[in-house]
Amino acid sequence: VQLQASGGGLVQPGGSLRLSCAASGGSYDMGWFRQAPGEDRIFVAAISSSARHTYYQEFLQGRFTISRVSGENTIVLQMNALKPEDTAVYYCAAAPALSVRTYRSAATYHYWGQGTQVTVSS
């Protein structure tokens, strides 16, 4: 499985960015994590392969939305009302299956993309 993430960049506070991640090699539950300098990698959002189930980091829900592109093995993370504290490298990841007990754990995800930098700054 190969994951190709794109869409990062520099945006002003209050702005929006859209991250995409395309997966090859099968259909998986997929998600996003982020890691700021000097901090641990944390869960952001995830979506099942069927798109029936979505999971969010509680403090991001309402600003971030995860979705799947219909007919493609691609997920999108729409990020709105961005704040400087959202600055991080965002990683796309894929898992054979997620559950309500496991979606937050990075160990659940077997495959990882290369990361894309998101910088929120004026």
CSV table of N, CA, C and O in Angstrom, one decimal:
chain,number,residue,atom,x,y,z
A,1,VAL,N,0.8,-1.2,0.0
A,1,VAL,CA,0.0,0.0,0.0
A,1,VAL,C,0.9,1.2,0.0
A,1,VAL,O,1.8,1.3,0.8
A,2,GLN,N,0.6,2.1,-0.9
A,2,GLN,CA,1.3,3.4,-0.9
A,2,GLN,C,0.3,4.5,-0.7
A,2,GLN,O,-0.8,4.5,-1.3
A,3,LEU,N,0.7,5.5,0.1
A,3,LEU,CA,-0.1,6.7,0.4
A,3,LEU,C,0.6,7.9,-0.1
A,3,LEU,O,1.8,8.1,0.3
A,4,GLN,N,-0.1,8.7,-0.8
A,4,GLN,CA,0.4,10.0,-1.3
A,4,GLN,C,-0.4,11.1,-0.8
A,4,GLN,O,-1.5,11.3,-1.3
A,5,ALA,N,0.2,11.9,0.1
A,5,ALA,CA,-0.5,13.1,0.6
A,5,ALA,C,-0.1,14.3,-0.1
A,5,ALA,O,1.0,14.5,-0.6
A,6,SER,N,-1.1,15.3,-0.2
A,6,SER,CA,-0.8,16.5,-0.8
A,6,SER,C,-1.7,17.6,-0.2
A,6,SER,O,-2.7,17.3,0.5
A,7,GLY,N,-1.4,18.9,-0.5
A,7,GLY,CA,-2.3,20.0,-0.1
A,7,GLY,C,-1.8,20.8,1.0
A,7,GLY,O,-2.5,21.8,1.3
A,8,GLY,N,-0.7,20.5,1.6
A,8,GLY,CA,-0.2,21.4,2.7
A,8,GLY,C,0.3,22.7,2.1
A,8,GLY,O,0.3,22.9,0.9
A,9,GLY,N,0.6,23.6,3.1
A,9,GLY,CA,1.1,24.9,2.7
A,9,GLY,C,1.1,25.9,3.8
A,9,GLY,O,0.8,25.5,5.0
A,10,LEU,N,1.2,27.2,3.4
A,10,LEU,CA,1.2,28.3,4.4
A,10,LEU,C,-0.2,29.0,4.2
A,10,LEU,O,-0.6,29.3,3.1
A,11,VAL,N,-0.8,29.2,5.4
A,11,VAL,CA,-2.1,29.9,5.3
A,11,VAL,C,-2.2,30.8,6.5
A,11,VAL,O,-1.6,30.6,7.6
A,12,GLN,N,-2.9,31.9,6.4
A,12,GLN,CA,-3.1,32.8,7.5
A,12,GLN,C,-4.1,32.3,8.5
A,12,GLN,O,-5.0,31.5,8.1
A,13,PRO,N,-4.0,32.8,9.7
A,13,PRO,CA,-5.0,32.3,10.7
A,13,PRO,C,-6.4,32.7,10.2
A,13,PRO,O,-6.6,33.8,9.7
A,14,GLY,N,-7.3,31.8,10.5
A,14,GLY,CA,-8.7,31.9,10.0
A,14,GLY,C,-8.9,31.4,8.6
A,14,GLY,O,-10.1,31.2,8.1
A,15,GLY,N,-7.8,31.0,7.9
A,15,GLY,CA,-7.9,30.5,6.6
A,15,GLY,C,-8.3,29.0,6.5
A,15,GLY,O,-8.5,28.4,7.5
A,16,SER,N,-8.3,28.5,5.3
A,16,SER,CA,-8.6,27.1,5.1
A,16,SER,C,-7.6,26.4,4.2
A,16,SER,O,-6.9,27.0,3.4
A,17,LEU,N,-7.5,25.1,4.4
A,17,LEU,CA,-6.7,24.2,3.6
A,17,LEU,C,-7.4,22.9,3.4
A,17,LEU,O,-8.2,22.5,4.3
A,18,ARG,N,-7.1,22.3,2.3
A,18,ARG,CA,-7.7,21.0,2.0
A,18,ARG,C,-6.5,20.0,1.7
A,18,ARG,O,-5.8,20.2,0.7
A,19,LEU,N,-6.4,19.0,2.5
A,19,LEU,CA,-5.4,17.9,2.3
A,19,LEU,C,-6.1,16.7,1.6
A,19,LEU,O,-7.2,16.4,2.0
A,20,SER,N,-5.3,16.1,0.8
A,20,SER,CA,-5.8,14.9,0.1
A,20,SER,C,-4.8,13.8,0.3
A,20,SER,O,-3.6,14.0,0.5
A,21,CYS,N,-5.3,12.6,0.3
A,21,CYS,CA,-4.4,11.4,0.4
A,21,CYS,C,-4.9,10.3,-0.5
A,21,CYS,O,-6.1,9.9,-0.3
A,22,ALA,N,-4.1,9.9,-1.4
A,22,ALA,CA,-4.5,8.9,-2.4
A,22,ALA,C,-3.8,7.6,-2.0
A,22,ALA,O,-2.6,7.6,-1.8
A,23,ALA,N,-4.6,6.5,-1.9
A,23,ALA,CA,-4.0,5.2,-1.5
A,23,ALA,C,-4.1,4.2,-2.7
A,23,ALA,O,-5.0,4.2,-3.5
A,24,SER,N,-3.0,3.5,-2.9
A,24,SER,CA,-3.0,2.5,-3.9
A,24,SER,C,-2.7,1.1,-3.3
A,24,SER,O,-2.1,1.0,-2.2
A,25,GLY,N,-3.2,0.1,-3.9
A,25,GLY,CA,-3.0,-1.2,-3.3
A,25,GLY,C,-4.1,-1.8,-2.5
A,25,GLY,O,-3.8,-2.7,-1.7
A,26,GLY,N,-5.3,-1.3,-2.6
A,26,GLY,CA,-6.4,-1.9,-1.8
A,26,GLY,C,-7.2,-0.8,-1.1
A,26,GLY,O,-6.9,0.4,-1.1
A,27,SER,N,-8.3,-1.3,-0.5
A,27,SER,CA,-9.3,-0.4,0.1
A,27,SER,C,-9.1,-0.5,1.7
A,27,SER,O,-9.1,-1.6,2.2
A,28,TYR,N,-8.8,0.6,2.3
A,28,TYR,CA,-8.6,0.6,3.7
A,28,TYR,C,-9.3,1.7,4.5
A,28,TYR,O,-9.7,2.7,3.8
A,29,ASP,N,-9.5,1.5,5.7
A,29,ASP,CA,-9.9,2.6,6.6
A,29,ASP,C,-8.7,3.5,6.6
A,29,ASP,O,-7.5,3.1,6.7
A,30,MET,N,-9.0,4.8,6.6
A,30,MET,CA,-7.8,5.8,6.5
A,30,MET,C,-8.0,6.9,7.5
A,30,MET,O,-9.1,7.2,7.9
A,31,GLY,N,-6.9,7.6,7.8
A,31,GLY,CA,-7.0,8.7,8.7
A,31,GLY,C,-5.8,9.6,8.6
A,31,GLY,O,-4.9,9.4,7.8
A,32,TRP,N,-5.9,10.7,9.4
A,32,TRP,CA,-4.9,11.7,9.5
A,32,TRP,C,-4.4,11.8,10.9
A,32,TRP,O,-5.2,11.8,11.9
A,33,PHE,N,-3.1,12.0,11.0
A,33,PHE,CA,-2.4,12.3,12.3
A,33,PHE,C,-1.6,13.6,12.0
A,33,PHE,O,-1.4,14.0,10.9
A,34,ARG,N,-1.2,14.3,13.1
A,34,ARG,CA,-0.3,15.4,12.9
A,34,ARG,C,0.7,15.4,14.0
A,34,ARG,O,0.5,14.9,15.1
A,35,GLN,N,1.8,16.1,13.7
A,35,GLN,CA,2.9,16.1,14.7
A,35,GLN,C,3.6,17.5,14.6
A,35,GLN,O,4.1,17.9,13.5
A,36,ALA,N,3.5,18.3,15.7
A,36,ALA,CA,4.1,19.6,15.8
A,36,ALA,C,5.5,19.4,16.3
A,36,ALA,O,5.8,18.4,16.9
A,37,PRO,N,6.4,20.3,16.0
A,37,PRO,CA,7.8,20.2,16.5
A,37,PRO,C,7.9,20.0,18.0
A,37,PRO,O,7.3,20.7,18.8
A,38,GLY,N,8.6,19.0,18.4
A,38,GLY,CA,8.8,18.7,19.8
A,38,GLY,C,7.6,18.1,20.5
A,38,GLY,O,7.7,17.9,21.7
A,39,GLU,N,6.6,17.7,19.7
A,39,GLU,CA,5.4,17.1,20.3
A,39,GLU,C,5.2,15.7,19.8
A,39,GLU,O,5.8,15.3,18.7
A,40,ASP,N,4.3,14.9,20.4
A,40,ASP,CA,4.0,13.6,20.0
A,40,ASP,C,3.0,13.7,18.8
A,40,ASP,O,2.3,14.7,18.6
A,41,ARG,N,3.0,12.7,18.0
A,41,ARG,CA,2.0,12.6,16.9
A,41,ARG,C,0.7,12.3,17.5
A,41,ARG,O,0.5,11.4,18.4
A,42,ILE,N,-0.3,13.0,17.1
A,42,ILE,CA,-1.7,12.9,17.6
A,42,ILE,C,-2.7,12.6,16.5
A,42,ILE,O,-2.5,13.0,15.4
A,43,PHE,N,-3.7,11.9,16.9
A,43,PHE,CA,-4.8,11.6,16.0
A,43,PHE,C,-5.6,12.9,15.6
A,43,PHE,O,-5.9,13.7,16.5
A,44,VAL,N,-6.0,13.0,14.3
A,44,VAL,CA,-6.8,14.1,13.9
A,44,VAL,C,-8.2,13.6,13.5
A,44,VAL,O,-9.2,14.1,14.0
A,45,ALA,N,-8.3,12.7,12.5
A,45,ALA,CA,-9.6,12.3,12.0
A,45,ALA,C,-9.4,11.0,11.2
A,45,ALA,O,-8.3,10.7,10.7
A,46,ALA,N,-10.4,10.2,11.1
A,46,ALA,CA,-10.4,9.0,10.3
A,46,ALA,C,-11.7,8.7,9.7
A,46,ALA,O,-12.8,9.2,10.2
A,47,ILE,N,-11.7,7.8,8.7
A,47,ILE,CA,-12.9,7.5,8.0
A,47,ILE,C,-12.8,6.0,7.6
A,47,ILE,O,-11.8,5.5,7.2
A,48,SER,N,-13.9,5.3,7.6
A,48,SER,CA,-13.9,3.9,7.2
A,48,SER,C,-13.9,3.8,5.7
A,48,SER,O,-14.1,4.8,5.0
A,49,SER,N,-13.6,2.6,5.2
A,49,SER,CA,-13.4,2.4,3.8
A,49,SER,C,-14.8,2.6,3.1
A,49,SER,O,-14.8,3.0,1.9
A,50,SER,N,-15.8,2.4,3.8
A,50,SER,CA,-17.2,2.6,3.2
A,50,SER,C,-17.6,4.0,3.3
A,50,SER,O,-18.7,4.4,2.8
A,51,ALA,N,-16.9,4.8,4.1
A,51,ALA,CA,-17.3,6.2,4.4
A,51,ALA,C,-18.5,6.3,5.4
A,51,ALA,O,-19.0,7.4,5.6
A,52,ARG,N,-18.9,5.1,5.9
A,52,ARG,CA,-20.1,5.2,6.8
A,52,ARG,C,-19.7,5.7,8.2
A,52,ARG,O,-20.6,6.2,8.9
A,53,HIS,N,-18.5,5.5,8.5
A,53,HIS,CA,-18.1,5.9,9.9
A,53,HIS,C,-16.9,6.9,9.8
A,53,HIS,O,-16.0,6.8,9.1
A,54,THR,N,-17.1,8.0,10.6
A,54,THR,CA,-16.0,9.0,10.7
A,54,THR,C,-15.7,9.2,12.2
A,54,THR,O,-16.6,9.0,13.1
A,55,TYR,N,-14.5,9.5,12.4
A,55,TYR,CA,-14.0,9.7,13.8
A,55,TYR,C,-13.1,11.0,13.8
A,55,TYR,O,-12.4,11.3,12.9
A,56,TYR,N,-13.3,11.7,14.9
A,56,TYR,CA,-12.6,13.0,15.0
A,56,TYR,C,-11.9,13.2,16.4
A,56,TYR,O,-12.4,12.7,17.4
A,57,GLN,N,-10.8,13.9,16.4
A,57,GLN,CA,-10.3,14.4,17.6
A,57,GLN,C,-11.3,15.5,18.1
A,57,GLN,O,-11.6,16.4,17.4
A,58,GLU,N,-11.7,15.3,19.4
A,58,GLU,CA,-12.8,16.2,19.8
A,58,GLU,C,-12.6,17.7,19.7
A,58,GLU,O,-13.5,18.4,19.3
A,59,PHE,N,-11.3,18.1,20.0
A,59,PHE,CA,-11.1,19.5,19.9
A,59,PHE,C,-11.0,20.1,18.5
A,59,PHE,O,-10.9,21.3,18.3
A,60,LEU,N,-11.0,19.2,17.5
A,60,LEU,CA,-10.9,19.7,16.1
A,60,LEU,C,-12.2,19.6,15.4
A,60,LEU,O,-12.4,20.2,14.4
A,61,GLN,N,-13.1,18.8,16.0
A,61,GLN,CA,-14.4,18.6,15.3
A,61,GLN,C,-15.1,19.9,15.2
A,61,GLN,O,-15.2,20.7,16.2
A,62,GLY,N,-15.8,20.2,14.1
A,62,GLY,CA,-16.4,21.5,13.9
A,62,GLY,C,-15.6,22.4,13.0
A,62,GLY,O,-16.1,23.2,12.2
A,63,ARG,N,-14.3,22.2,13.0
A,63,ARG,CA,-13.4,22.9,12.1
A,63,ARG,C,-12.8,22.0,11.0
A,63,ARG,O,-12.6,22.5,9.9
A,64,PHE,N,-12.6,20.8,11.3
A,64,PHE,CA,-12.1,19.8,10.4
A,64,PHE,C,-13.1,18.8,9.9
A,64,PHE,O,-13.9,18.4,10.8
A,65,THR,N,-13.1,18.5,8.7
A,65,THR,CA,-14.1,17.5,8.1
A,65,THR,C,-13.3,16.5,7.3
A,65,THR,O,-12.6,16.9,6.4
A,66,ILE,N,-13.5,15.2,7.5
A,66,ILE,CA,-12.9,14.2,6.7
A,66,ILE,C,-13.9,13.6,5.8
A,66,ILE,O,-15.1,13.4,6.2
A,67,SER,N,-13.5,13.2,4.6
A,67,SER,CA,-14.5,12.6,3.6
A,67,SER,C,-13.7,11.8,2.6
A,67,SER,O,-12.5,11.8,2.6
A,68,ARG,N,-14.5,11.0,1.9
A,68,ARG,CA,-13.9,10.2,0.8
A,68,ARG,C,-14.3,10.7,-0.6
A,68,ARG,O,-15.5,11.1,-0.7
A,69,VAL,N,-13.5,10.6,-1.5
A,69,VAL,CA,-13.8,11.0,-2.9
A,69,VAL,C,-14.5,9.8,-3.5
A,69,VAL,O,-14.0,8.7,-3.5
A,70,SER,N,-15.8,10.0,-3.9
A,70,SER,CA,-16.6,8.9,-4.5
A,70,SER,C,-15.9,8.2,-5.6
A,70,SER,O,-15.4,8.9,-6.6
A,71,GLY,N,-15.8,6.9,-5.6
A,71,GLY,CA,-15.2,6.1,-6.7
A,71,GLY,C,-13.7,6.1,-6.7
A,71,GLY,O,-13.1,5.5,-7.6
A,72,GLU,N,-13.1,6.7,-5.7
A,72,GLU,CA,-11.6,6.7,-5.6
A,72,GLU,C,-11.2,6.3,-4.3
A,72,GLU,O,-11.9,6.5,-3.3
A,73,ASN,N,-10.0,5.8,-4.2
A,73,ASN,CA,-9.4,5.4,-2.9
A,73,ASN,C,-8.7,6.6,-2.3
A,73,ASN,O,-7.5,6.6,-2.0
A,74,THR,N,-9.4,7.7,-2.2
A,74,THR,CA,-8.8,9.0,-1.8
A,74,THR,C,-9.6,9.6,-0.7
A,74,THR,O,-10.8,9.6,-0.8
A,75,ILE,N,-8.9,10.1,0.3
A,75,ILE,CA,-9.6,10.8,1.4
A,75,ILE,C,-9.2,12.3,1.4
A,75,ILE,O,-8.1,12.6,0.9
A,76,VAL,N,-10.1,13.1,1.9
A,76,VAL,CA,-9.8,14.6,2.0
A,76,VAL,C,-10.0,15.1,3.4
A,76,VAL,O,-11.0,14.6,4.1
A,77,LEU,N,-9.2,15.9,3.8
A,77,LEU,CA,-9.3,16.6,5.1
A,77,LEU,C,-9.5,18.1,4.9
A,77,LEU,O,-8.6,18.8,4.4
A,78,GLN,N,-10.7,18.6,5.0
A,78,GLN,CA,-11.0,20.0,4.9
A,78,GLN,C,-10.8,20.7,6.2
A,78,GLN,O,-11.4,20.3,7.2
A,79,MET,N,-9.9,21.6,6.3
A,79,MET,CA,-9.5,22.3,7.5
A,79,MET,C,-9.9,23.8,7.4
A,79,MET,O,-9.4,24.5,6.5
A,80,ASN,N,-10.8,24.2,8.3
A,80,ASN,CA,-11.3,25.6,8.2
A,80,ASN,C,-10.9,26.3,9.5
A,80,ASN,O,-10.6,25.6,10.5
A,81,ALA,N,-11.0,27.6,9.5
A,81,ALA,CA,-10.8,28.4,10.7
A,81,ALA,C,-9.5,28.0,11.3
A,81,ALA,O,-9.4,27.8,12.6
A,82,LEU,N,-8.4,27.9,10.5
A,82,LEU,CA,-7.2,27.4,11.0
A,82,LEU,C,-6.5,28.4,12.0
A,82,LEU,O,-6.7,29.6,11.9
A,83,LYS,N,-5.8,27.8,13.0
A,83,LYS,CA,-5.2,28.5,14.1
A,83,LYS,C,-3.7,28.2,14.0
A,83,LYS,O,-3.3,27.2,13.5
A,84,PRO,N,-2.9,29.1,14.6
A,84,PRO,CA,-1.4,28.8,14.6
A,84,PRO,C,-1.1,27.5,15.2
A,84,PRO,O,-0.1,26.8,14.8
A,85,GLU,N,-1.9,27.1,16.2
A,85,GLU,CA,-1.6,25.8,16.9
A,85,GLU,C,-1.9,24.6,16.0
A,85,GLU,O,-1.6,23.5,16.4
A,86,ASP,N,-2.5,24.8,14.9
A,86,ASP,CA,-2.7,23.7,13.9
A,86,ASP,C,-1.5,23.4,13.1
A,86,ASP,O,-1.4,22.5,12.3
A,87,THR,N,-0.5,24.3,13.2
A,87,THR,CA,0.8,24.1,12.5
A,87,THR,C,1.4,22.8,12.9
A,87,THR,O,1.7,22.5,14.1
A,88,ALA,N,1.7,22.0,11.9
A,88,ALA,CA,2.3,20.6,12.1
A,88,ALA,C,2.5,20.0,10.8
A,88,ALA,O,2.1,20.4,9.7
A,89,VAL,N,3.2,18.8,10.8
A,89,VAL,CA,3.3,17.9,9.7
A,89,VAL,C,2.1,17.0,9.8
A,89,VAL,O,1.9,16.4,10.9
A,90,TYR,N,1.3,16.9,8.8
A,90,TYR,CA,0.1,16.1,8.8
A,90,TYR,C,0.4,14.8,8.0
A,90,TYR,O,0.9,14.9,6.8
A,91,TYR,N,0.1,13.7,8.6
A,91,TYR,CA,0.4,12.4,8.0
A,91,TYR,C,-0.9,11.6,7.7
A,91,TYR,O,-1.8,11.5,8.6
A,92,CYS,N,-0.9,11.1,6.5
A,92,CYS,CA,-2.0,10.2,6.1
A,92,CYS,C,-1.6,8.8,6.5
A,92,CYS,O,-0.5,8.4,6.4
A,93,ALA,N,-2.6,8.0,7.0
A,93,ALA,CA,-2.3,6.6,7.4
A,93,ALA,C,-3.5,5.7,7.0
A,93,ALA,O,-4.6,6.2,6.8
A,94,ALA,N,-3.2,4.4,6.8
A,94,ALA,CA,-4.2,3.4,6.5
A,94,ALA,C,-4.2,2.2,7.4
A,94,ALA,O,-3.1,1.8,7.8
A,95,ALA,N,-5.4,1.7,7.7
A,95,ALA,CA,-5.5,0.6,8.6
A,95,ALA,C,-6.4,-0.5,8.0
A,95,ALA,O,-7.4,-0.1,7.3
A,96,PRO,N,-6.2,-1.8,8.2
A,96,PRO,CA,-7.1,-2.8,7.7
A,96,PRO,C,-8.5,-2.6,8.2
A,96,PRO,O,-9.5,-2.8,7.5
A,97,ALA,N,-8.7,-2.2,9.5
A,97,ALA,CA,-10.0,-1.9,10.0
A,97,ALA,C,-9.8,-1.1,11.3
A,97,ALA,O,-8.9,-1.3,12.1
A,98,LEU,N,-10.7,-0.1,11.4
A,98,LEU,CA,-10.8,0.7,12.6
A,98,LEU,C,-12.0,0.4,13.5
A,98,LEU,O,-13.0,-0.1,12.9
A,99,SER,N,-11.9,0.6,14.7
A,99,SER,CA,-13.0,0.5,15.6
A,99,SER,C,-13.0,1.6,16.6
A,99,SER,O,-12.1,2.4,16.6
A,100,VAL,N,-14.1,1.8,17.3
A,100,VAL,CA,-14.2,2.9,18.3
A,100,VAL,C,-13.1,2.8,19.3
A,100,VAL,O,-12.8,3.7,20.0
A,101,ARG,N,-12.6,1.6,19.5
A,101,ARG,CA,-11.5,1.4,20.5
A,101,ARG,C,-10.1,1.7,20.0
A,101,ARG,O,-9.2,1.9,20.8
A,102,THR,N,-10.0,1.6,18.7
A,102,THR,CA,-8.6,1.6,18.1
A,102,THR,C,-8.3,2.8,17.3
A,102,THR,O,-7.1,3.0,16.9
A,103,TYR,N,-9.2,3.6,16.9
A,103,TYR,CA,-9.0,4.6,15.8
A,103,TYR,C,-8.0,5.7,16.2
A,103,TYR,O,-7.3,6.3,15.4
A,104,ARG,N,-7.8,5.9,17.5
A,104,ARG,CA,-6.9,7.0,18.0
A,104,ARG,C,-5.5,6.5,18.0
A,104,ARG,O,-4.6,7.4,18.1
A,105,SER,N,-5.2,5.3,18.0
A,105,SER,CA,-3.9,4.8,18.2
A,105,SER,C,-3.1,4.7,16.9
A,105,SER,O,-3.6,4.0,16.0
A,106,ALA,N,-1.9,5.3,16.9
A,106,ALA,CA,-1.1,5.2,15.7
A,106,ALA,C,-0.7,3.8,15.4
A,106,ALA,O,-0.5,3.4,14.2
A,107,ALA,N,-0.6,2.9,16.4
A,107,ALA,CA,-0.2,1.5,16.2
A,107,ALA,C,-1.3,0.8,15.4
A,107,ALA,O,-1.0,-0.3,14.8
A,108,THR,N,-2.5,1.3,15.3
A,108,THR,CA,-3.6,0.6,14.5
A,108,THR,C,-3.3,0.7,13.0
A,108,THR,O,-3.8,-0.1,12.3
A,109,TYR,N,-2.6,1.7,12.6
A,109,TYR,CA,-2.4,2.0,11.2
A,109,TYR,C,-1.1,1.4,10.7
A,109,TYR,O,0.0,1.7,11.2
A,110,HIS,N,-1.3,0.6,9.7
A,110,HIS,CA,-0.1,-0.2,9.2
A,110,HIS,C,0.7,0.6,8.1
A,110,HIS,O,1.9,0.2,7.9
A,111,TYR,N,0.1,1.5,7.5
A,111,TYR,CA,0.7,2.2,6.4
A,111,TYR,C,0.7,3.7,6.6
A,111,TYR,O,-0.4,4.2,7.1
A,112,TRP,N,1.8,4.4,6.2
A,112,TRP,CA,1.9,5.8,6.5
A,112,TRP,C,2.4,6.5,5.2
A,112,TRP,O,3.2,6.0,4.5
A,113,GLY,N,1.8,7.7,5.0
A,113,GLY,CA,2.3,8.5,3.9
A,113,GLY,C,3.5,9.4,4.4
A,113,GLY,O,3.9,9.3,5.5
A,114,GLN,N,4.0,10.2,3.5
A,114,GLN,CA,5.3,10.9,3.8
A,114,GLN,C,5.1,12.2,4.6
A,114,GLN,O,6.1,12.7,5.1
A,115,GLY,N,3.9,12.6,4.8
A,115,GLY,CA,3.6,13.8,5.6
A,115,GLY,C,3.6,15.1,4.7
A,115,GLY,O,4.4,15.2,3.7
A,116,THR,N,2.8,16.0,5.1
A,116,THR,CA,2.7,17.3,4.4
A,116,THR,C,2.7,18.4,5.4
A,116,THR,O,1.9,18.3,6.4
A,117,GLN,N,3.4,19.4,5.2
A,117,GLN,CA,3.6,20.5,6.2
A,117,GLN,C,2.4,21.5,6.0
A,117,GLN,O,2.1,22.0,4.9
A,118,VAL,N,1.8,21.8,7.2
A,118,VAL,CA,0.8,22.8,7.3
A,118,VAL,C,1.3,23.9,8.2
A,118,VAL,O,1.6,23.6,9.4
A,119,THR,N,1.4,25.1,7.8
A,119,THR,CA,1.9,26.2,8.6
A,119,THR,C,0.8,27.3,8.6
A,119,THR,O,0.4,27.8,7.5
A,120,VAL,N,0.4,27.7,9.8
A,120,VAL,CA,-0.6,28.7,10.0
A,120,VAL,C,0.0,29.9,10.6
A,120,VAL,O,0.4,29.8,11.8
A,121,SER,N,0.2,30.9,9.9
A,121,SER,CA,1.0,32.1,10.4
A,121,SER,C,0.6,33.3,9.6
A,121,SER,O,0.3,33.2,8.4
A,122,SER,N,0.6,34.5,10.3
A,122,SER,CA,0.4,35.7,9.6
A,122,SER,C,1.7,36.3,9.1
A,122,SER,O,1.7,37.4,8.5
